[in-house]
CSV table of C-alpha atoms in Angstrom, one decimal:
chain,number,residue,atom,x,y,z
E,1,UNK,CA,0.0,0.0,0.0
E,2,UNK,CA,1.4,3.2,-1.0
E,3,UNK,CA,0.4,6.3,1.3
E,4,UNK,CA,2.7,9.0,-0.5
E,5,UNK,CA,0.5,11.8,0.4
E,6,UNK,CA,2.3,13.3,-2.2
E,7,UNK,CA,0.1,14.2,-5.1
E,8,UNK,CA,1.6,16.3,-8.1
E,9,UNK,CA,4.4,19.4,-7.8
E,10,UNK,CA,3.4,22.7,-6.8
E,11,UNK,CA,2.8,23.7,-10.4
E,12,UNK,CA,4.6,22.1,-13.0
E,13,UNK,CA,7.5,24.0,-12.7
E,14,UNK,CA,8.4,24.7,-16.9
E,15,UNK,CA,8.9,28.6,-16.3
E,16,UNK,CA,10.8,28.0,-13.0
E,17,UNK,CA,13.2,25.3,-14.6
E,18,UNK,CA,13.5,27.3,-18.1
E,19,UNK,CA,14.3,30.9,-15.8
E,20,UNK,CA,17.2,28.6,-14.0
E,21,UNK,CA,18.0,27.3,-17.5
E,22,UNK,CA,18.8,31.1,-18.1
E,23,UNK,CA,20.1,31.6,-15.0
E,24,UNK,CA,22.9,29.0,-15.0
E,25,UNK,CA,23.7,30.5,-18.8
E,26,UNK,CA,24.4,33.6,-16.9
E,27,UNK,CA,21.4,35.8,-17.6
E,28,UNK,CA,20.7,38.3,-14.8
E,29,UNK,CA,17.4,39.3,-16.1
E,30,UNK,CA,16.4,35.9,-15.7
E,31,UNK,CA,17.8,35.9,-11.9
E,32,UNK,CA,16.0,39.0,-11.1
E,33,UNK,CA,12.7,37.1,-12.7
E,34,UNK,CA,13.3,34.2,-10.7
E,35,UNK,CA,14.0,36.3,-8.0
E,36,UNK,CA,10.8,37.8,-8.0
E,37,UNK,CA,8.6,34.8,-8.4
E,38,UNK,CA,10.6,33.1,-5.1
E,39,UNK,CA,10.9,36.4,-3.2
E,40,UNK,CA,7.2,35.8,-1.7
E,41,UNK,CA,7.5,32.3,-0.5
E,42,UNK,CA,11.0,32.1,0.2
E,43,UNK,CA,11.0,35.4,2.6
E,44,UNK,CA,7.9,34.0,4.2
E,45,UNK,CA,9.9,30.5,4.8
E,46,UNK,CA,12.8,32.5,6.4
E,47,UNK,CA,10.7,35.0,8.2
E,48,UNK,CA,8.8,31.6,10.1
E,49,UNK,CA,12.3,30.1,10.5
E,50,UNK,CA,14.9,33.0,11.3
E,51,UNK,CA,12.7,35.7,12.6
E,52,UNK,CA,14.7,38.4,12.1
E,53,UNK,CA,13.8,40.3,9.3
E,54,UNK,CA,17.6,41.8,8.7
E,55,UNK,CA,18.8,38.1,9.1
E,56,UNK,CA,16.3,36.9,7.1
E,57,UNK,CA,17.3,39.2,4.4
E,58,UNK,CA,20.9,38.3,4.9
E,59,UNK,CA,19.8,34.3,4.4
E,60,UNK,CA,17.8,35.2,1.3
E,61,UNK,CA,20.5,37.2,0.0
E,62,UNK,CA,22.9,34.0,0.4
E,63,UNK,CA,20.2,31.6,-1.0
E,64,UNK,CA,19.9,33.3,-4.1
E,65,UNK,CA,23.8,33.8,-5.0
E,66,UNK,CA,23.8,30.2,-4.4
E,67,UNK,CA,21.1,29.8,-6.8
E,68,UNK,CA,23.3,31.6,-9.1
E,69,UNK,CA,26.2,29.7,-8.7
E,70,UNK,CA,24.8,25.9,-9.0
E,71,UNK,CA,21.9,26.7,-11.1
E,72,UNK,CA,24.0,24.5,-14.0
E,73,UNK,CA,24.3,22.0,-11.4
E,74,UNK,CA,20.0,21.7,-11.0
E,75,UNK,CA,19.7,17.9,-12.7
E,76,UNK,CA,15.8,18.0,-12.3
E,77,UNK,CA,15.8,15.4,-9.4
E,78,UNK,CA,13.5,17.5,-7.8
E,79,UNK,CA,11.1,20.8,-8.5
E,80,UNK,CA,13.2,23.8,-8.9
E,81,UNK,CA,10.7,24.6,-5.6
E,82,UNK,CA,12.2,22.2,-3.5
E,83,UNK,CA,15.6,22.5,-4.7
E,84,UNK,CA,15.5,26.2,-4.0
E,85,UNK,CA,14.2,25.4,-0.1
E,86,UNK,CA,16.6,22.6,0.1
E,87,UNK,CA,19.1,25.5,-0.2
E,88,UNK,CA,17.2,27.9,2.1
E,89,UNK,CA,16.5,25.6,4.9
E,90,UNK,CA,20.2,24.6,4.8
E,91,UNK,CA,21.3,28.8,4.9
E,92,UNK,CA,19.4,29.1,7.6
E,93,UNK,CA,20.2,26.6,9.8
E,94,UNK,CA,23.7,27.2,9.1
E,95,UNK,CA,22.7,31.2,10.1
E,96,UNK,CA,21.4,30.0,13.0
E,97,UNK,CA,23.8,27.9,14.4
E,98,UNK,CA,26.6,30.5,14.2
E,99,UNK,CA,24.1,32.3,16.2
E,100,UNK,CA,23.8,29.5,18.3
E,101,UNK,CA,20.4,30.0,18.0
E,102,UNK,CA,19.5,26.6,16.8
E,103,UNK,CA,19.4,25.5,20.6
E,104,UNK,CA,16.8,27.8,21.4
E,105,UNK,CA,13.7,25.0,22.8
E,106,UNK,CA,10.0,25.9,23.1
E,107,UNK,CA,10.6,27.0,26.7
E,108,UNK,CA,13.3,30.1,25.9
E,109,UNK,CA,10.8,30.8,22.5
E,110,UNK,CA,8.2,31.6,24.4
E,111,UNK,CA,10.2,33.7,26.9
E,112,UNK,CA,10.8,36.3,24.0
E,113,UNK,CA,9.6,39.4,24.6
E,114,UNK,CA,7.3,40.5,22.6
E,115,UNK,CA,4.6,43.2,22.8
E,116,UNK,CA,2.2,41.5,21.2
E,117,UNK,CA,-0.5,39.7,23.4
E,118,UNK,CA,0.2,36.3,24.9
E,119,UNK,CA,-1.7,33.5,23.7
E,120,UNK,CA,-3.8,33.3,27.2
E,121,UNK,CA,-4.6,37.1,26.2
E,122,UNK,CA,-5.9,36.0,22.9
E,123,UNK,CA,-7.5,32.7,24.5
E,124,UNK,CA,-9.8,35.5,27.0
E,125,UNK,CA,-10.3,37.2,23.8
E,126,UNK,CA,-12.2,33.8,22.2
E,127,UNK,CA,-9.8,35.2,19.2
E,128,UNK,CA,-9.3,31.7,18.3
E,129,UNK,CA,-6.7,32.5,15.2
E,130,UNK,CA,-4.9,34.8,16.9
E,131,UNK,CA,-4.0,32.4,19.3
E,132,UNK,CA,-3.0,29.5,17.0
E,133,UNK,CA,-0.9,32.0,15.7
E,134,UNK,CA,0.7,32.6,18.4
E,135,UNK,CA,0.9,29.2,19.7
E,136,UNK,CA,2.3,28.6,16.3
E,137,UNK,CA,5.7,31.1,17.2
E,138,UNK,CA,6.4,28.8,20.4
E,139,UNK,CA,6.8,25.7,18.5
E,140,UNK,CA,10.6,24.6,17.6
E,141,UNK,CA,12.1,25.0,14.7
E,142,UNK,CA,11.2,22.0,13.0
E,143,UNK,CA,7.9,22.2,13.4
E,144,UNK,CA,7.0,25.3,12.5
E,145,UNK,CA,8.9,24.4,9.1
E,146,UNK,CA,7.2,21.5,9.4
E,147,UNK,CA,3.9,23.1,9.7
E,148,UNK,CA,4.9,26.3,7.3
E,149,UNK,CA,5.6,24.2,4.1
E,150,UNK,CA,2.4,21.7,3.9
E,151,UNK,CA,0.5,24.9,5.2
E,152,UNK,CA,1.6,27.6,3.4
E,153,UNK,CA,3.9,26.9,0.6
E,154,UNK,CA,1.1,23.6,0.4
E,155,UNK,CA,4.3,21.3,-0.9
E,156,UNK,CA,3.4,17.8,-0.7
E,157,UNK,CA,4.7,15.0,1.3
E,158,UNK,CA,7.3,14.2,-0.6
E,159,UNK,CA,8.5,17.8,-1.7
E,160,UNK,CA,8.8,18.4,1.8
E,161,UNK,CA,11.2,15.0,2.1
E,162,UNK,CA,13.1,16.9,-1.1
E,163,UNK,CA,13.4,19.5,-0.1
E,164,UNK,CA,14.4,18.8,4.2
E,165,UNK,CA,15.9,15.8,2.6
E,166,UNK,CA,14.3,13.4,4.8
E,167,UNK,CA,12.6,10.0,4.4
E,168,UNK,CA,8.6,10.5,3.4
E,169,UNK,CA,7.4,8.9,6.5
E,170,UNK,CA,9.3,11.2,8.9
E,171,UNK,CA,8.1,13.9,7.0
E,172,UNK,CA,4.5,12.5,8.0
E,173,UNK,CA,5.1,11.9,11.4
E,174,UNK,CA,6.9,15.2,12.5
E,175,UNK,CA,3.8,16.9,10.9
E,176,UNK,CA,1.9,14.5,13.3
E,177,UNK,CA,3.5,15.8,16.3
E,178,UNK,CA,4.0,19.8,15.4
E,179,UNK,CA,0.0,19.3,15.0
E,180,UNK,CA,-0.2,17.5,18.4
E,181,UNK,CA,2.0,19.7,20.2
E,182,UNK,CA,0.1,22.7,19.0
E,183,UNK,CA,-3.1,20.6,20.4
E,184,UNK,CA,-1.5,20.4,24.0
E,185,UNK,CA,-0.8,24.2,23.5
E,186,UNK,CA,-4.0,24.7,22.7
E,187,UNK,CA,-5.4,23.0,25.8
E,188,UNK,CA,-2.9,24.5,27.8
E,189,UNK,CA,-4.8,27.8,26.9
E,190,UNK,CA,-7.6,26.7,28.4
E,191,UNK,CA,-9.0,25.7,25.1
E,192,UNK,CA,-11.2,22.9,25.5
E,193,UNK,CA,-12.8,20.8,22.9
E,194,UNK,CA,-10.0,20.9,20.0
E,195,UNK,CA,-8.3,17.6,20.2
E,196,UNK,CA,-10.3,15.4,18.1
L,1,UNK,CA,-5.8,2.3,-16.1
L,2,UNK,CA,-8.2,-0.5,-16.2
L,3,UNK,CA,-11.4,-0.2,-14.5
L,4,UNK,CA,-9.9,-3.0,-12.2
L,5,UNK,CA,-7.0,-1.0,-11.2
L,6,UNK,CA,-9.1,1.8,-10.7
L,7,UNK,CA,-10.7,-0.2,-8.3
L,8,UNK,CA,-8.2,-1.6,-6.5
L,9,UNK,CA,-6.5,2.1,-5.9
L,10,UNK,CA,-9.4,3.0,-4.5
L,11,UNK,CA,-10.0,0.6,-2.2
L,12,UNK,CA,-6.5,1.5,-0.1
L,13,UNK,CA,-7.7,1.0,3.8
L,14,UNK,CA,-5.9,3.4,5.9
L,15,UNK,CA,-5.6,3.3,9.6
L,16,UNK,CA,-7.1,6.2,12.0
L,17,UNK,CA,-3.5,7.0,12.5
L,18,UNK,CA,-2.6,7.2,8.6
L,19,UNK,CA,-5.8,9.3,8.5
L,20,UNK,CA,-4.5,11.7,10.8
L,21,UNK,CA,-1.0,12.1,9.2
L,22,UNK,CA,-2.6,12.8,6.2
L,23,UNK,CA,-5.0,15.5,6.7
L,24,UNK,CA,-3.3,18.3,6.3
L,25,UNK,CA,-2.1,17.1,2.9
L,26,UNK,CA,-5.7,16.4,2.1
L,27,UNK,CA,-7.0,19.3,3.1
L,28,UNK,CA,-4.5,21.2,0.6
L,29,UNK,CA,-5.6,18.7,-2.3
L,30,UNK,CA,-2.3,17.0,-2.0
L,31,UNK,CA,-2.7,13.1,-1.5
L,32,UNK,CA,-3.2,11.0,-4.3
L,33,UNK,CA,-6.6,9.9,-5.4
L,34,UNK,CA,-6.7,6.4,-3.6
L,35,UNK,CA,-5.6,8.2,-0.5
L,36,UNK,CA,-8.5,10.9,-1.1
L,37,UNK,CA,-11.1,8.3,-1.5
L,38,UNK,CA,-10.1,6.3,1.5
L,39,UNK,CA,-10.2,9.5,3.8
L,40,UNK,CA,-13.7,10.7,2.4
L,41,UNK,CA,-15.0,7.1,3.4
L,42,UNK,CA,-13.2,7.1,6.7
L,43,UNK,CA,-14.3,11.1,7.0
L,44,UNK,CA,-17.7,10.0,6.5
L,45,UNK,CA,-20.3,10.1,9.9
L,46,UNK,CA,-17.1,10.1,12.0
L,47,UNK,CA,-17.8,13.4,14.0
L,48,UNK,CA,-14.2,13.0,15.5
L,49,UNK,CA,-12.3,13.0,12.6
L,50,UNK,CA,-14.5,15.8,10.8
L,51,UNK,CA,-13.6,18.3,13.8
L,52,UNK,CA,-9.9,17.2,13.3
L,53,UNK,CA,-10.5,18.1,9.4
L,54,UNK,CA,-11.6,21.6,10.5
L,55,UNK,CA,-9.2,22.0,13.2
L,56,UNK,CA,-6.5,21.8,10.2
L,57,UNK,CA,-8.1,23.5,7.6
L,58,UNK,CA,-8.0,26.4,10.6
L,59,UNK,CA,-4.6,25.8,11.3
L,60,UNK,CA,-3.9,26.7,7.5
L,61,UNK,CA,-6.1,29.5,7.2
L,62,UNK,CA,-4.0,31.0,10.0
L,63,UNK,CA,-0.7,29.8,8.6
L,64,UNK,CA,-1.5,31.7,5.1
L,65,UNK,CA,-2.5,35.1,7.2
L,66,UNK,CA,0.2,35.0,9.6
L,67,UNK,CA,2.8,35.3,6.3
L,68,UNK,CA,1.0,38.2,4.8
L,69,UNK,CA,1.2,39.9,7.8
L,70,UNK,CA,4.9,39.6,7.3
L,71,UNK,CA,4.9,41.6,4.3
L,72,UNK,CA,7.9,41.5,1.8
L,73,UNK,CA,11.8,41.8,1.5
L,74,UNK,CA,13.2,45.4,1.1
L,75,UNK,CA,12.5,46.6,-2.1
L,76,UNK,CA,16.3,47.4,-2.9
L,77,UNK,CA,17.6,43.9,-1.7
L,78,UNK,CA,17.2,42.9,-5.6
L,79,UNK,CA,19.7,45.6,-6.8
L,80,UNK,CA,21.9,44.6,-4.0
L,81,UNK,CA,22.2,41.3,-5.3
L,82,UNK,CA,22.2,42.0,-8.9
L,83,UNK,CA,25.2,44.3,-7.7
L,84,UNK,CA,27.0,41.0,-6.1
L,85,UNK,CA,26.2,38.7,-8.8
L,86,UNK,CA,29.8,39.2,-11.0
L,87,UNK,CA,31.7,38.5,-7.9
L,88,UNK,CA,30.5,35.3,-7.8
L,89,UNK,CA,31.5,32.6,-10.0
L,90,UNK,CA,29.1,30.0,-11.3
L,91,UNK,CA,29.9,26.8,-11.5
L,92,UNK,CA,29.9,24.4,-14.2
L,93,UNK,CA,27.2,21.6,-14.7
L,94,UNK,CA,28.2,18.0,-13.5
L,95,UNK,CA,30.9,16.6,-15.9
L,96,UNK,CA,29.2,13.3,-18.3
L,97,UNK,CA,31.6,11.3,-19.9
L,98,UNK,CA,32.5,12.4,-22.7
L,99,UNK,CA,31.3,16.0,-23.1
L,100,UNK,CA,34.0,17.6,-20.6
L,101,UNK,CA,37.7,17.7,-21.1
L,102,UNK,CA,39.3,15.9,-18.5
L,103,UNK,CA,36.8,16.5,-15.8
L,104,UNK,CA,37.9,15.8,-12.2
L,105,UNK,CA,37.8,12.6,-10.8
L,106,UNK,CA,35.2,13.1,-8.4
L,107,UNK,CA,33.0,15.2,-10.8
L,108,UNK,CA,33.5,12.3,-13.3
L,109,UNK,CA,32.4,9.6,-10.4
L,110,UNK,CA,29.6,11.4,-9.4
L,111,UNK,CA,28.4,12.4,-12.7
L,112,UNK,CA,28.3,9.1,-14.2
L,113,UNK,CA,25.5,7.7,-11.4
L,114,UNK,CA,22.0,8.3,-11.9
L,115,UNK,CA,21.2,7.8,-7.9
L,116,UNK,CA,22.1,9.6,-6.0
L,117,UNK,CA,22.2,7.5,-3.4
L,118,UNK,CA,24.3,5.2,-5.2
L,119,UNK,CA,26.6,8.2,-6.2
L,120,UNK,CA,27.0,8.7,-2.2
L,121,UNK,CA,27.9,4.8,-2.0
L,122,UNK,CA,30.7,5.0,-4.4
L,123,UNK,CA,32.2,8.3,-2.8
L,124,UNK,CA,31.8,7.1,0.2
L,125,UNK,CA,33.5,3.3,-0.6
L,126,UNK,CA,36.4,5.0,-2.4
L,127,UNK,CA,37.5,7.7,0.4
L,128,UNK,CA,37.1,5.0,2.8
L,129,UNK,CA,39.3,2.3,1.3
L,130,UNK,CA,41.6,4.8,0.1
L,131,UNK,CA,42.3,7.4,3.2
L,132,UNK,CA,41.5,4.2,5.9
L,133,UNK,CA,42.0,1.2,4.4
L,134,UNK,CA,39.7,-0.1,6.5
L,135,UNK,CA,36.5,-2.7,5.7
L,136,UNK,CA,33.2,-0.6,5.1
L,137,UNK,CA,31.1,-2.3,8.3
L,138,UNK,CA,28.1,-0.9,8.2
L,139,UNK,CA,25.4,0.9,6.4
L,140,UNK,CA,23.6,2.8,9.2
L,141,UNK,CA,20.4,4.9,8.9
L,142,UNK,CA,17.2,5.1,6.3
L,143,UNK,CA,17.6,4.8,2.6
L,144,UNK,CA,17.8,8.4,2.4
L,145,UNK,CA,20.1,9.2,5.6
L,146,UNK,CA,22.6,6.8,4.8
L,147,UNK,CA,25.7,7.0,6.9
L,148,UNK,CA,29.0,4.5,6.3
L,149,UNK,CA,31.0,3.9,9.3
L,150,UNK,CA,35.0,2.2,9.4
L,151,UNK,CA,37.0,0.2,12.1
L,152,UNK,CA,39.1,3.1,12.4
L,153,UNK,CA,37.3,6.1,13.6
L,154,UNK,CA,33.1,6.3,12.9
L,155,UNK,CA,30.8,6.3,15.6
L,156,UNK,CA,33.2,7.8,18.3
L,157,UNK,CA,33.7,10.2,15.3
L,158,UNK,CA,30.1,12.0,15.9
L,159,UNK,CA,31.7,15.0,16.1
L,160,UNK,CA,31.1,18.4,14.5
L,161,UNK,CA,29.7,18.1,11.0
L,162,UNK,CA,30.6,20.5,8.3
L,163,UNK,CA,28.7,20.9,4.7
L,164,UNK,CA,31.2,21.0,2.1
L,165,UNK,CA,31.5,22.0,-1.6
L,166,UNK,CA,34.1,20.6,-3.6
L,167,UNK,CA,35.5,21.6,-6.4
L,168,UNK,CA,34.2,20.3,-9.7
L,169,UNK,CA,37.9,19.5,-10.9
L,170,UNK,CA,39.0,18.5,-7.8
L,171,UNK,CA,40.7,15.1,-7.9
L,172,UNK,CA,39.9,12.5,-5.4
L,173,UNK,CA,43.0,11.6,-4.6
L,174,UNK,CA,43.7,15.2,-3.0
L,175,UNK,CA,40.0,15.0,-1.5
L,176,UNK,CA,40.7,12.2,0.3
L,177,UNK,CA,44.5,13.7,1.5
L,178,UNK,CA,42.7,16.7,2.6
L,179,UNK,CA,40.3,14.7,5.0
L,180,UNK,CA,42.6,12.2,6.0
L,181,UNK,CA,44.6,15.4,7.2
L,182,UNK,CA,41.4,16.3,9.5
L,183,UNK,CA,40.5,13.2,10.5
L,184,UNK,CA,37.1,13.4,9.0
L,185,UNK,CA,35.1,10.9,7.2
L,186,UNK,CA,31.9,11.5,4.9
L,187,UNK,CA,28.7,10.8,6.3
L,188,UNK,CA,26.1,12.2,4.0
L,189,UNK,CA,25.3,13.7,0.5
L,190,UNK,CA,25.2,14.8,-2.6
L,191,UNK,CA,22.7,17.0,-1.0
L,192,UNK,CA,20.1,18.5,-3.8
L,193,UNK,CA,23.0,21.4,-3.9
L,194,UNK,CA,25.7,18.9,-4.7
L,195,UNK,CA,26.7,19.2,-1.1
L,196,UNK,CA,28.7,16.8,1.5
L,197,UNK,CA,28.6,16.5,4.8
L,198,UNK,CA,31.5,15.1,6.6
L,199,UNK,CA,31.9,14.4,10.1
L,200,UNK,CA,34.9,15.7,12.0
L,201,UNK,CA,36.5,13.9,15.2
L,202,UNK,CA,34.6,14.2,18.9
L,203,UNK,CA,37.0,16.3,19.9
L,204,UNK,CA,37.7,18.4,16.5
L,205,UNK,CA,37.8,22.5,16.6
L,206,UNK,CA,35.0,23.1,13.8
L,207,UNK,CA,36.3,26.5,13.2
L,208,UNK,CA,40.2,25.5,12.8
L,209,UNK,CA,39.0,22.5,10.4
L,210,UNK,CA,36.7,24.8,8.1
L,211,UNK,CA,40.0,27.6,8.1
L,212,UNK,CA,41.9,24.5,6.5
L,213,UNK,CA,39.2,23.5,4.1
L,214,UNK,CA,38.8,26.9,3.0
L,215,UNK,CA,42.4,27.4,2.9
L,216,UNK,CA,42.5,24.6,0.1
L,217,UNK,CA,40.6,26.5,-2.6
L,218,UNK,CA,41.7,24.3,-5.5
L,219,UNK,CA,39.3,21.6,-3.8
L,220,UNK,CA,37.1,23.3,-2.1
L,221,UNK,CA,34.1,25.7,-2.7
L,222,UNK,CA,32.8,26.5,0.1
L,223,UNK,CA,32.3,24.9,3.7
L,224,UNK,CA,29.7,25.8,6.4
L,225,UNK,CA,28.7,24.4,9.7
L,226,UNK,CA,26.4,21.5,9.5
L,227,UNK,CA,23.1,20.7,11.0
């Protein structure tokens, strides 16, 4: 039985592959095309992950002149998507980790802080999305990638195991457990009635 | 597809747990038909599993808002790049046999492989028998995390990882020299980026190893701290 979750690419990709085609010829109007069609998603990715927005730009700064340097080198293995956050994810944990940020747990996220209100605020408040939101920010770094890329960029099971390279199955299960760790957060709120 | 085949995709049974991993990747139209059909049967007068369906469609609803609340990049980082861009060489594709003069070694092994798994295999084999001499022992890990281990050094070498780029022209022969001369043995890659990850010693200084690898430009790329 074959559970790949993992229907179709995000889009087919021709314009993406034939930009990087261009790219890897050395064409800069094709890299400030490509640029602007991965600008969106990719500084949303790094703004979930990194958090701050001037290291953020720094990281997407250093993912795209890698783009430009092994866009000859893209064989087609993957999506040019996937490829693309394959090189992200690995800036920015390699960003982190000189910041020694990459050690930073659930407990010392949430002990940030931030002016904006705390997820018991928003629970008072009945805004529910507000404070899935913010329970969102206090999970770790994996799984708020985790959560961020079938979510948001909607990349299926096995773009995400592309692109984190990781096995399909773990891909699955950590999405499992970002989802049930947000549960307990919920509940921790005071939230009552969420976990099915 | 037959009508048979048809019917046997759609018949896929699914746990409750399988259910539940998969529901966010339903929800975003992303498992395959037989997996779609099994969940809408399963979805079906199951009140539980319907509230879990909504809990997740909310969950994404508030993961799309909460990035266009982060708005965009800085207008100008474009032209900063574009500005960068001839200070930074690009690199040839993979050399196949016979279209590149004389490419590297290591280009040529790793170019010839369609997997890239089995690409990893071969590296991997030839550094090992050639900087330790030692019997490959085991194949640790998932078919995607594969990691090869020696007599000499491996497990009690767990110690700081770097990702490295080599040189397309770089020979093996002064690969494997260079990481014999850190101790360090390759645990992972290609990655998607042609990437390698190699492990250093428990006790290694990261920092001095990366000033060596970097101080070896006619092999190396570029070299960053691991994962």
């Amino acid at each position: 039985m074959k559970l790949a979750g993992s229907r179709g690419k995000s889009g087919d990709g021709t314009a993406e592959v034939a930009l990087l085609q261009r790219v890897a010829g050395g064409d800069r109007n094709a890299f400030a095309e490509l640029y602007r069609r991965l600008q969106r998603p990719l500084f949303g990715y790094l703004m979930k992950l990194v958090r701050e927005r001037e290291m953020v730009e720094d990281v997407l700064n250093e993912t795209m002149m890698e783009i430009w340097r092994q866009a000859a080198r893209f064989e087609g293995r993957s999506s040019v998507n996937t490829w693309v956050f394959s090189i992200a994810h690995h800036r920015a944990v390699s960003r982190l980790r000189k910041k020694r940020e990459t050690a930073l747990d659930e407990e010392q996220a949430a002990a940030i802080e931030d002016e904006s209100p705390t997820p018991d605020e928003h629970a008072m408040s009945g805004d529910m999305s507000r404070l899935i939101a913010a329970l969102m920010e206090q999970l770790s770094f994996e799984h708020r990638e985790i959560l961020h890329l079938a979510y948001y960029q909607e990349f299926s099971v096995q773009e995400i195991a592309d692109a984190l390279d990781l096995p399909a199955n773990t891909v699955k299960t950590r999405m499992f457990y970002a989802r049930q760790r947000l549960k307990a957060l919920l509940e921790k709120s005071g939230v009552e009635g969420m976990v099915a | 597809m037959t009508k048979a085949s048809t019917r046997a995709e759609s018949d896929v049974a699914l746990s409750d747990e399988d259910i539940l991993e998969l529901l966010p990747w339903y929800a975003g139209g992303k498992t395959s038909a037989a997996e779609t059909a099994a969940i809408e049967r399963k979805l079906q007068g199951n009140a539980k599993l319907q509230a879990e369906l909504q809990l997740v469609r909310q969950e994404k609803q508030v993961s799309r808002e909460s990035v266009k609340a982060l708005g965009e990049p800085d207008p100008a980082l474009l032209n900063k790049m574009l500005g960068q861009l001839d200070s930074v060489r690009q690199l040839p594709p993979i050399a196949r046999e016979g279209t590149e003069a004389q490419p590297g070694f290591l280009a040529r092994l790793l170019g010839f492989v369609p997997s890239p798994a089995l690409r990893f295999a071969m590296a991997a084999a030839c550094l090992v028998i050639v900087v330790e001499s030692a019997a490959l022992l085991k194949l640790a890990g998932s078919e995607s995390e594969q990691s090869y281990q020696t007599a000499s050094a491996p497990a009690a070498a767990a110690g700081p990882e770097l990702i490295v780029h080599f040189q397309p022209d770089a020979r093996l022969s002064a690969i494997t020299m260079l990481l014999s001369d850190l101790d360090a043995t390759v645990v992972k890659g290609p990655m998607p980026d042609g990437a390698f990850v190699i492990a250093l010693q428990k006790d290694a200084d990261a920092n001095a190893a990366m000033t060596v690898l970097r101080g070896h430009a006619d092999l190396v790329l570029a070299v960053d701290q691991g994962s």
